[in-house]
């Protein structure tokens, strides 16, 4: 159990974790002060006989309790199911597909994972038929994350998303492409605005770590 306090030393958040006899997490909960109310989130994890995660269920409830203390319930009957995901694996035992199984069918996402010849994660592609990106209602939404590895332990990945605007005036729309580069000195984040034939550096963040 983990608790968080504000500057007045008042407890404003309490988290609980539960593990099975194999050391795998099977339940995570978070009860916290939300403005004038107390809200709570609950996540349940499910595994197959090989120890692979097969599903994850997310629950939420607003105005959960009048008192924030460590005795709050983690019984799912006190919560409302918010969303759920199923996990699927390829013949090599690698995670290959994640499917959202709750909510309107056309708004559920599907994540497809691809690997390189060395078995390292190469690409994660998420697709939604309909959904929202920021304040815009979109259709045919694609989120793509590409992973690039070097001979060292450094890693870089690039995230991009785009969709077609819903409504009478349909037009193509893209989120900024975000590139993350990990190095020995820290993290470099670059945001690019993507146009038809090129991308332009929009913002750059340098995170430097000191010993």
PDB file of C-alpha atoms in Angstrom:
ATOM      1  CA  UNK A   1       0.000   0.000   0.000  1.00  0.00           C
ATOM      2  CA  UNK A   2       1.216   3.495  -0.873  1.00  0.00           C
ATOM      3  CA  UNK A   3      -0.223   6.785   0.391  1.00  0.00           C
ATOM      4  CA  UNK A   4       0.265  10.340  -0.827  1.00  0.00           C
ATOM      5  CA  UNK A   5      -0.027  13.567   1.161  1.00  0.00           C
ATOM      6  CA  UNK A   6      -0.378  17.247   0.307  1.00  0.00           C
ATOM      7  CA  UNK A   7       1.648  20.097   1.765  1.00  0.00           C
ATOM      8  CA  UNK A   8      -0.557  20.091   4.871  1.00  0.00           C
ATOM      9  CA  UNK A   9       0.325  16.437   5.537  1.00  0.00           C
ATOM     10  CA  UNK A  10      -3.263  15.430   4.752  1.00  0.00           C
ATOM     11  CA  UNK A  11      -3.644  12.076   2.992  1.00  0.00           C
ATOM     12  CA  UNK A  12      -5.084  12.700  -0.470  1.00  0.00           C
ATOM     13  CA  UNK A  13      -4.396   9.356  -2.162  1.00  0.00           C
ATOM     14  CA  UNK A  14      -4.035   5.699  -1.163  1.00  0.00           C
ATOM     15  CA  UNK A  15      -2.936   2.941  -3.550  1.00  0.00           C
ATOM     16  CA  UNK A  16      -3.138  -0.797  -2.974  1.00  0.00           C
ATOM     17  CA  UNK A  17      -1.436  -3.661  -4.812  1.00  0.00           C
ATOM     18  CA  UNK A  18      -2.214  -7.379  -4.644  1.00  0.00           C
ATOM     19  CA  UNK A  19      -0.047 -10.183  -6.077  1.00  0.00           C
ATOM     20  CA  UNK A  20      -0.562 -13.907  -6.632  1.00  0.00           C
ATOM     21  CA  UNK A  21       1.776 -16.628  -5.354  1.00  0.00           C
ATOM     22  CA  UNK A  22       3.870 -16.289  -8.533  1.00  0.00           C
ATOM     23  CA  UNK A  23       4.610 -12.642  -7.813  1.00  0.00           C
ATOM     24  CA  UNK A  24       2.328 -11.365 -10.596  1.00  0.00           C
ATOM     25  CA  UNK A  25       0.163  -8.375  -9.917  1.00  0.00           C
ATOM     26  CA  UNK A  26      -3.534  -9.274  -9.981  1.00  0.00           C
ATOM     27  CA  UNK A  27      -5.098  -6.112  -8.556  1.00  0.00           C
ATOM     28  CA  UNK A  28      -4.193  -2.437  -8.359  1.00  0.00           C
ATOM     29  CA  UNK A  29      -6.421   0.206  -6.794  1.00  0.00           C
ATOM     30  CA  UNK A  30      -6.213   3.954  -6.321  1.00  0.00           C
ATOM     31  CA  UNK A  31      -8.508   5.927  -4.012  1.00  0.00           C
ATOM     32  CA  UNK A  32      -7.978   9.688  -4.064  1.00  0.00           C
ATOM     33  CA  UNK A  33      -9.372  13.108  -3.257  1.00  0.00           C
ATOM     34  CA  UNK A  34     -10.996  14.571  -6.376  1.00  0.00           C
ATOM     35  CA  UNK A  35     -12.018  18.198  -5.744  1.00  0.00           C
ATOM     36  CA  UNK A  36     -14.679  17.863  -3.043  1.00  0.00           C
ATOM     37  CA  UNK A  37     -15.317  14.171  -3.643  1.00  0.00           C
ATOM     38  CA  UNK A  38     -13.428  10.909  -3.280  1.00  0.00           C
ATOM     39  CA  UNK A  39     -12.988   8.812  -6.423  1.00  0.00           C
ATOM     40  CA  UNK A  40     -11.509   5.376  -6.913  1.00  0.00           C
ATOM     41  CA  UNK A  41     -10.002   3.315  -9.718  1.00  0.00           C
ATOM     42  CA  UNK A  42      -9.508  -0.433  -9.798  1.00  0.00           C
ATOM     43  CA  UNK A  43      -7.516  -2.540 -12.287  1.00  0.00           C
ATOM     44  CA  UNK A  44      -7.670  -6.344 -12.380  1.00  0.00           C
ATOM     45  CA  UNK A  45      -5.128  -8.501 -14.237  1.00  0.00           C
ATOM     46  CA  UNK A  46      -5.697 -12.014 -15.619  1.00  0.00           C
ATOM     47  CA  UNK A  47      -3.149 -14.647 -16.735  1.00  0.00           C
ATOM     48  CA  UNK A  48      -3.083 -17.992 -18.544  1.00  0.00           C
ATOM     49  CA  UNK A  49      -1.388 -21.203 -17.403  1.00  0.00           C
ATOM     50  CA  UNK A  50       1.887 -20.019 -18.954  1.00  0.00           C
ATOM     51  CA  UNK A  51       1.888 -16.853 -16.852  1.00  0.00           C
ATOM     52  CA  UNK A  52       1.053 -14.568 -19.769  1.00  0.00           C
ATOM     53  CA  UNK A  53      -1.353 -11.705 -19.219  1.00  0.00           C
ATOM     54  CA  UNK A  54      -4.584 -12.420 -21.080  1.00  0.00           C
ATOM     55  CA  UNK A  55      -6.837  -9.582 -19.951  1.00  0.00           C
ATOM     56  CA  UNK A  56      -6.958  -6.347 -18.025  1.00  0.00           C
ATOM     57  CA  UNK A  57     -10.166  -4.793 -16.647  1.00  0.00           C
ATOM     58  CA  UNK A  58     -10.400  -1.138 -15.597  1.00  0.00           C
ATOM     59  CA  UNK A  59     -13.036   0.043 -13.124  1.00  0.00           C
ATOM     60  CA  UNK A  60     -13.916   3.531 -11.882  1.00  0.00           C
ATOM     61  CA  UNK A  61     -16.368   5.125  -9.493  1.00  0.00           C
ATOM     62  CA  UNK A  62     -16.961   8.767  -8.600  1.00  0.00           C
ATOM     63  CA  UNK A  63     -18.091   9.875  -5.143  1.00  0.00           C
ATOM     64  CA  UNK A  64     -16.818   6.533  -3.879  1.00  0.00           C
ATOM     65  CA  UNK A  65     -16.679   7.215  -0.157  1.00  0.00           C
ATOM     66  CA  UNK A  66     -17.067   9.969   2.412  1.00  0.00           C
ATOM     67  CA  UNK A  67     -13.798   9.028   4.112  1.00  0.00           C
ATOM     68  CA  UNK A  68     -10.379   8.452   2.585  1.00  0.00           C
ATOM     69  CA  UNK A  69      -8.588   5.754   4.543  1.00  0.00           C
ATOM     70  CA  UNK A  70      -6.810   2.440   4.032  1.00  0.00           C
ATOM     71  CA  UNK A  71      -9.964   0.409   4.647  1.00  0.00           C
ATOM     72  CA  UNK A  72     -11.627   1.298   1.335  1.00  0.00           C
ATOM     73  CA  UNK A  73     -13.029  -1.699  -0.540  1.00  0.00           C
ATOM     74  CA  UNK A  74     -11.380  -3.324  -3.558  1.00  0.00           C
ATOM     75  CA  UNK A  75     -14.431  -5.476  -4.281  1.00  0.00           C
ATOM     76  CA  UNK A  76     -15.304  -4.877  -7.953  1.00  0.00           C
ATOM     77  CA  UNK A  77     -19.042  -4.904  -7.127  1.00  0.00           C
ATOM     78  CA  UNK A  78     -18.545  -1.395  -5.673  1.00  0.00           C
ATOM     79  CA  UNK A  79     -17.090  -0.139  -8.975  1.00  0.00           C
ATOM     80  CA  UNK A  80     -18.307   0.401 -12.517  1.00  0.00           C
ATOM     81  CA  UNK A  81     -16.468  -1.301 -15.384  1.00  0.00           C
ATOM     82  CA  UNK A  82     -14.924   1.403 -17.538  1.00  0.00           C
ATOM     83  CA  UNK A  83     -13.019  -0.560 -20.170  1.00  0.00           C
ATOM     84  CA  UNK A  84     -11.423  -3.966 -20.714  1.00  0.00           C
ATOM     85  CA  UNK A  85      -8.631  -5.318 -22.924  1.00  0.00           C
ATOM     86  CA  UNK A  86      -7.750  -8.826 -24.139  1.00  0.00           C
ATOM     87  CA  UNK A  87      -4.173  -9.860 -24.987  1.00  0.00           C
ATOM     88  CA  UNK A  88      -3.173 -12.348 -27.704  1.00  0.00           C
ATOM     89  CA  UNK A  89       0.218 -13.966 -28.436  1.00  0.00           C
ATOM     90  CA  UNK A  90       1.950 -15.378 -31.514  1.00  0.00           C
ATOM     91  CA  UNK A  91       3.463 -18.874 -31.885  1.00  0.00           C
ATOM     92  CA  UNK A  92       6.699 -17.644 -30.300  1.00  0.00           C
ATOM     93  CA  UNK A  93       4.876 -16.467 -27.189  1.00  0.00           C
ATOM     94  CA  UNK A  94       5.251 -12.766 -28.002  1.00  0.00           C
ATOM     95  CA  UNK A  95       2.456 -10.290 -27.443  1.00  0.00           C
ATOM     96  CA  UNK A  96       0.938  -9.747 -30.894  1.00  0.00           C
ATOM     97  CA  UNK A  97      -2.488  -8.175 -30.441  1.00  0.00           C
ATOM     98  CA  UNK A  98      -4.392  -6.115 -27.868  1.00  0.00           C
ATOM     99  CA  UNK A  99      -8.130  -5.638 -28.314  1.00  0.00           C
ATOM    100  CA  UNK A 100     -10.479  -3.378 -26.422  1.00  0.00           C
ATOM    101  CA  UNK A 101     -13.662  -5.343 -25.776  1.00  0.00           C
ATOM    102  CA  UNK A 102     -15.973  -2.770 -24.150  1.00  0.00           C
ATOM    103  CA  UNK A 103     -17.735   0.352 -25.379  1.00  0.00           C
ATOM    104  CA  UNK A 104     -19.295   1.040 -28.801  1.00  0.00           C
ATOM    105  CA  UNK A 105     -17.916  -1.526 -31.243  1.00  0.00           C
ATOM    106  CA  UNK A 106     -16.694   1.000 -33.840  1.00  0.00           C
ATOM    107  CA  UNK A 107     -14.843   2.988 -31.144  1.00  0.00           C
ATOM    108  CA  UNK A 108     -12.854   0.081 -29.710  1.00  0.00           C
ATOM    109  CA  UNK A 109      -9.148   0.083 -30.446  1.00  0.00           C
ATOM    110  CA  UNK A 110      -6.931  -2.727 -31.713  1.00  0.00           C
ATOM    111  CA  UNK A 111      -3.156  -2.694 -31.163  1.00  0.00           C
ATOM    112  CA  UNK A 112      -0.973  -4.765 -33.509  1.00  0.00           C
ATOM    113  CA  UNK A 113       2.635  -5.453 -32.469  1.00  0.00           C
ATOM    114  CA  UNK A 114       5.413  -6.346 -34.933  1.00  0.00           C
ATOM    115  CA  UNK A 115       8.944  -7.587 -34.175  1.00  0.00           C
ATOM    116  CA  UNK A 116      12.273  -7.546 -36.014  1.00  0.00           C
ATOM    117  CA  UNK A 117      14.426 -10.591 -36.837  1.00  0.00           C
ATOM    118  CA  UNK A 118      16.115 -10.387 -33.422  1.00  0.00           C
ATOM    119  CA  UNK A 119      12.745 -10.547 -31.690  1.00  0.00           C
ATOM    120  CA  UNK A 120      12.790  -6.922 -30.555  1.00  0.00           C
ATOM    121  CA  UNK A 121       9.605  -4.884 -30.667  1.00  0.00           C
ATOM    122  CA  UNK A 122       9.594  -2.906 -33.929  1.00  0.00           C
ATOM    123  CA  UNK A 123       6.169  -1.339 -34.429  1.00  0.00           C
ATOM    124  CA  UNK A 124       2.952  -0.864 -32.486  1.00  0.00           C
ATOM    125  CA  UNK A 125      -0.036   0.238 -34.567  1.00  0.00           C
ATOM    126  CA  UNK A 126      -3.356   1.191 -32.996  1.00  0.00           C
ATOM    127  CA  UNK A 127      -6.506   1.505 -35.090  1.00  0.00           C
ATOM    128  CA  UNK A 128      -9.933   2.894 -34.224  1.00  0.00           C
ATOM    129  CA  UNK A 129     -12.788   3.223 -36.706  1.00  0.00           C
ATOM    130  CA  UNK A 130     -14.186   6.209 -34.793  1.00  0.00           C
ATOM    131  CA  UNK A 131     -12.941   8.233 -31.842  1.00  0.00           C
ATOM    132  CA  UNK A 132     -11.589  11.577 -30.699  1.00  0.00           C
ATOM    133  CA  UNK A 133      -8.146  13.119 -31.050  1.00  0.00           C
ATOM    134  CA  UNK A 134      -7.976  16.151 -28.807  1.00  0.00           C
ATOM    135  CA  UNK A 135     -11.211  18.057 -29.337  1.00  0.00           C
ATOM    136  CA  UNK A 136     -11.777  16.739 -32.867  1.00  0.00           C
ATOM    137  CA  UNK A 137     -14.053  13.848 -33.722  1.00  0.00           C
ATOM    138  CA  UNK A 138     -12.148  11.531 -36.074  1.00  0.00           C
ATOM    139  CA  UNK A 139     -12.594   8.361 -38.081  1.00  0.00           C
ATOM    140  CA  UNK A 140     -10.075   5.813 -39.381  1.00  0.00           C
ATOM    141  CA  UNK A 141      -7.642   6.786 -36.628  1.00  0.00           C
ATOM    142  CA  UNK A 142      -4.124   5.335 -36.733  1.00  0.00           C
ATOM    143  CA  UNK A 143      -1.508   5.627 -33.991  1.00  0.00           C
ATOM    144  CA  UNK A 144       1.899   4.266 -34.915  1.00  0.00           C
ATOM    145  CA  UNK A 145       4.947   3.871 -32.693  1.00  0.00           C
ATOM    146  CA  UNK A 146       8.241   2.775 -34.300  1.00  0.00           C
ATOM    147  CA  UNK A 147      11.151   1.494 -32.193  1.00  0.00           C
ATOM    148  CA  UNK A 148      14.763   1.852 -33.324  1.00  0.00           C
ATOM    149  CA  UNK A 149      17.648   0.100 -31.555  1.00  0.00           C
ATOM    150  CA  UNK A 150      21.390   0.622 -31.733  1.00  0.00           C
ATOM    151  CA  UNK A 151      24.245  -1.725 -30.861  1.00  0.00           C
ATOM    152  CA  UNK A 152      24.248  -0.301 -27.347  1.00  0.00           C
ATOM    153  CA  UNK A 153      21.383  -0.252 -24.908  1.00  0.00           C
ATOM    154  CA  UNK A 154      20.194   3.079 -26.274  1.00  0.00           C
ATOM    155  CA  UNK A 155      16.738   3.165 -27.763  1.00  0.00           C
ATOM    156  CA  UNK A 156      14.709   5.568 -29.847  1.00  0.00           C
ATOM    157  CA  UNK A 157      11.041   5.488 -30.734  1.00  0.00           C
ATOM    158  CA  UNK A 158       8.827   7.686 -32.828  1.00  0.00           C
ATOM    159  CA  UNK A 159       5.122   8.146 -32.310  1.00  0.00           C
ATOM    160  CA  UNK A 160       2.697   9.528 -34.890  1.00  0.00           C
ATOM    161  CA  UNK A 161      -1.075   9.604 -35.277  1.00  0.00           C
ATOM    162  CA  UNK A 162      -3.558  10.727 -37.891  1.00  0.00           C
ATOM    163  CA  UNK A 163      -7.200  10.392 -38.856  1.00  0.00           C
ATOM    164  CA  UNK A 164      -9.979  11.770 -41.033  1.00  0.00           C
ATOM    165  CA  UNK A 165     -12.185  14.462 -39.548  1.00  0.00           C
ATOM    166  CA  UNK A 166     -15.830  13.462 -39.165  1.00  0.00           C
ATOM    167  CA  UNK A 167     -18.557  15.796 -40.330  1.00  0.00           C
ATOM    168  CA  UNK A 168     -19.511  17.639 -43.492  1.00  0.00           C
ATOM    169  CA  UNK A 169     -16.048  19.113 -44.163  1.00  0.00           C
ATOM    170  CA  UNK A 170     -13.789  16.086 -44.012  1.00  0.00           C
ATOM    171  CA  UNK A 171     -10.075  16.688 -44.218  1.00  0.00           C
ATOM    172  CA  UNK A 172      -6.904  14.901 -43.256  1.00  0.00           C
ATOM    173  CA  UNK A 173      -5.504  15.737 -39.830  1.00  0.00           C
ATOM    174  CA  UNK A 174      -2.343  14.716 -37.991  1.00  0.00           C
ATOM    175  CA  UNK A 175      -0.987  14.971 -34.515  1.00  0.00           C
ATOM    176  CA  UNK A 176       2.632  16.058 -34.171  1.00  0.00           C
ATOM    177  CA  UNK A 177       5.127  13.247 -34.677  1.00  0.00           C
ATOM    178  CA  UNK A 178       7.072  12.748 -31.454  1.00  0.00           C
ATOM    179  CA  UNK A 179      10.548  11.245 -31.389  1.00  0.00           C
ATOM    180  CA  UNK A 180      12.165  10.005 -28.170  1.00  0.00           C
ATOM    181  CA  UNK A 181      15.898   9.323 -28.053  1.00  0.00           C
ATOM    182  CA  UNK A 182      17.477   7.678 -25.014  1.00  0.00           C
ATOM    183  CA  UNK A 183      21.205   8.132 -24.451  1.00  0.00           C
ATOM    184  CA  UNK A 184      23.718   7.831 -21.650  1.00  0.00           C
ATOM    185  CA  UNK A 185      23.300  11.504 -20.762  1.00  0.00           C
ATOM    186  CA  UNK A 186      19.509  11.582 -20.688  1.00  0.00           C
ATOM    187  CA  UNK A 187      16.377  11.798 -22.792  1.00  0.00           C
ATOM    188  CA  UNK A 188      15.853  13.896 -25.919  1.00  0.00           C
ATOM    189  CA  UNK A 189      12.292  14.565 -27.109  1.00  0.00           C
ATOM    190  CA  UNK A 190      11.572  16.127 -30.501  1.00  0.00           C
ATOM    191  CA  UNK A 191       8.136  17.134 -31.761  1.00  0.00           C
ATOM    192  CA  UNK A 192       7.646  17.513 -35.509  1.00  0.00           C
ATOM    193  CA  UNK A 193       4.731  18.959 -37.454  1.00  0.00           C
ATOM    194  CA  UNK A 194       4.099  16.628 -40.393  1.00  0.00           C
ATOM    195  CA  UNK A 195       3.048  17.968 -43.778  1.00  0.00           C
ATOM    196  CA  UNK A 196       2.464  16.198 -47.088  1.00  0.00           C
ATOM    197  CA  UNK A 197       6.078  15.656 -48.083  1.00  0.00           C
ATOM    198  CA  UNK A 198       8.179  16.690 -45.093  1.00  0.00           C
ATOM    199  CA  UNK A 199       8.219  17.205 -41.355  1.00  0.00           C
ATOM    200  CA  UNK A 200       9.339  20.340 -39.507  1.00  0.00           C
ATOM    201  CA  UNK A 201      10.870  20.446 -36.021  1.00  0.00           C
ATOM    202  CA  UNK A 202       8.343  22.134 -33.767  1.00  0.00           C
ATOM    203  CA  UNK A 203       9.684  21.707 -30.230  1.00  0.00           C
ATOM    204  CA  UNK A 204      12.639  20.047 -28.555  1.00  0.00           C
ATOM    205  CA  UNK A 205      13.164  18.989 -24.939  1.00  0.00           C
ATOM    206  CA  UNK A 206      16.474  17.908 -23.435  1.00  0.00           C
ATOM    207  CA  UNK A 207      16.354  15.932 -20.183  1.00  0.00           C
ATOM    208  CA  UNK A 208      19.816  15.681 -18.660  1.00  0.00           C
ATOM    209  CA  UNK A 209      20.568  13.433 -15.710  1.00  0.00           C
ATOM    210  CA  UNK A 210      23.329  14.150 -13.236  1.00  0.00           C
ATOM    211  CA  UNK A 211      25.032  11.658 -10.954  1.00  0.00           C
TER     212      UNK A 211
END
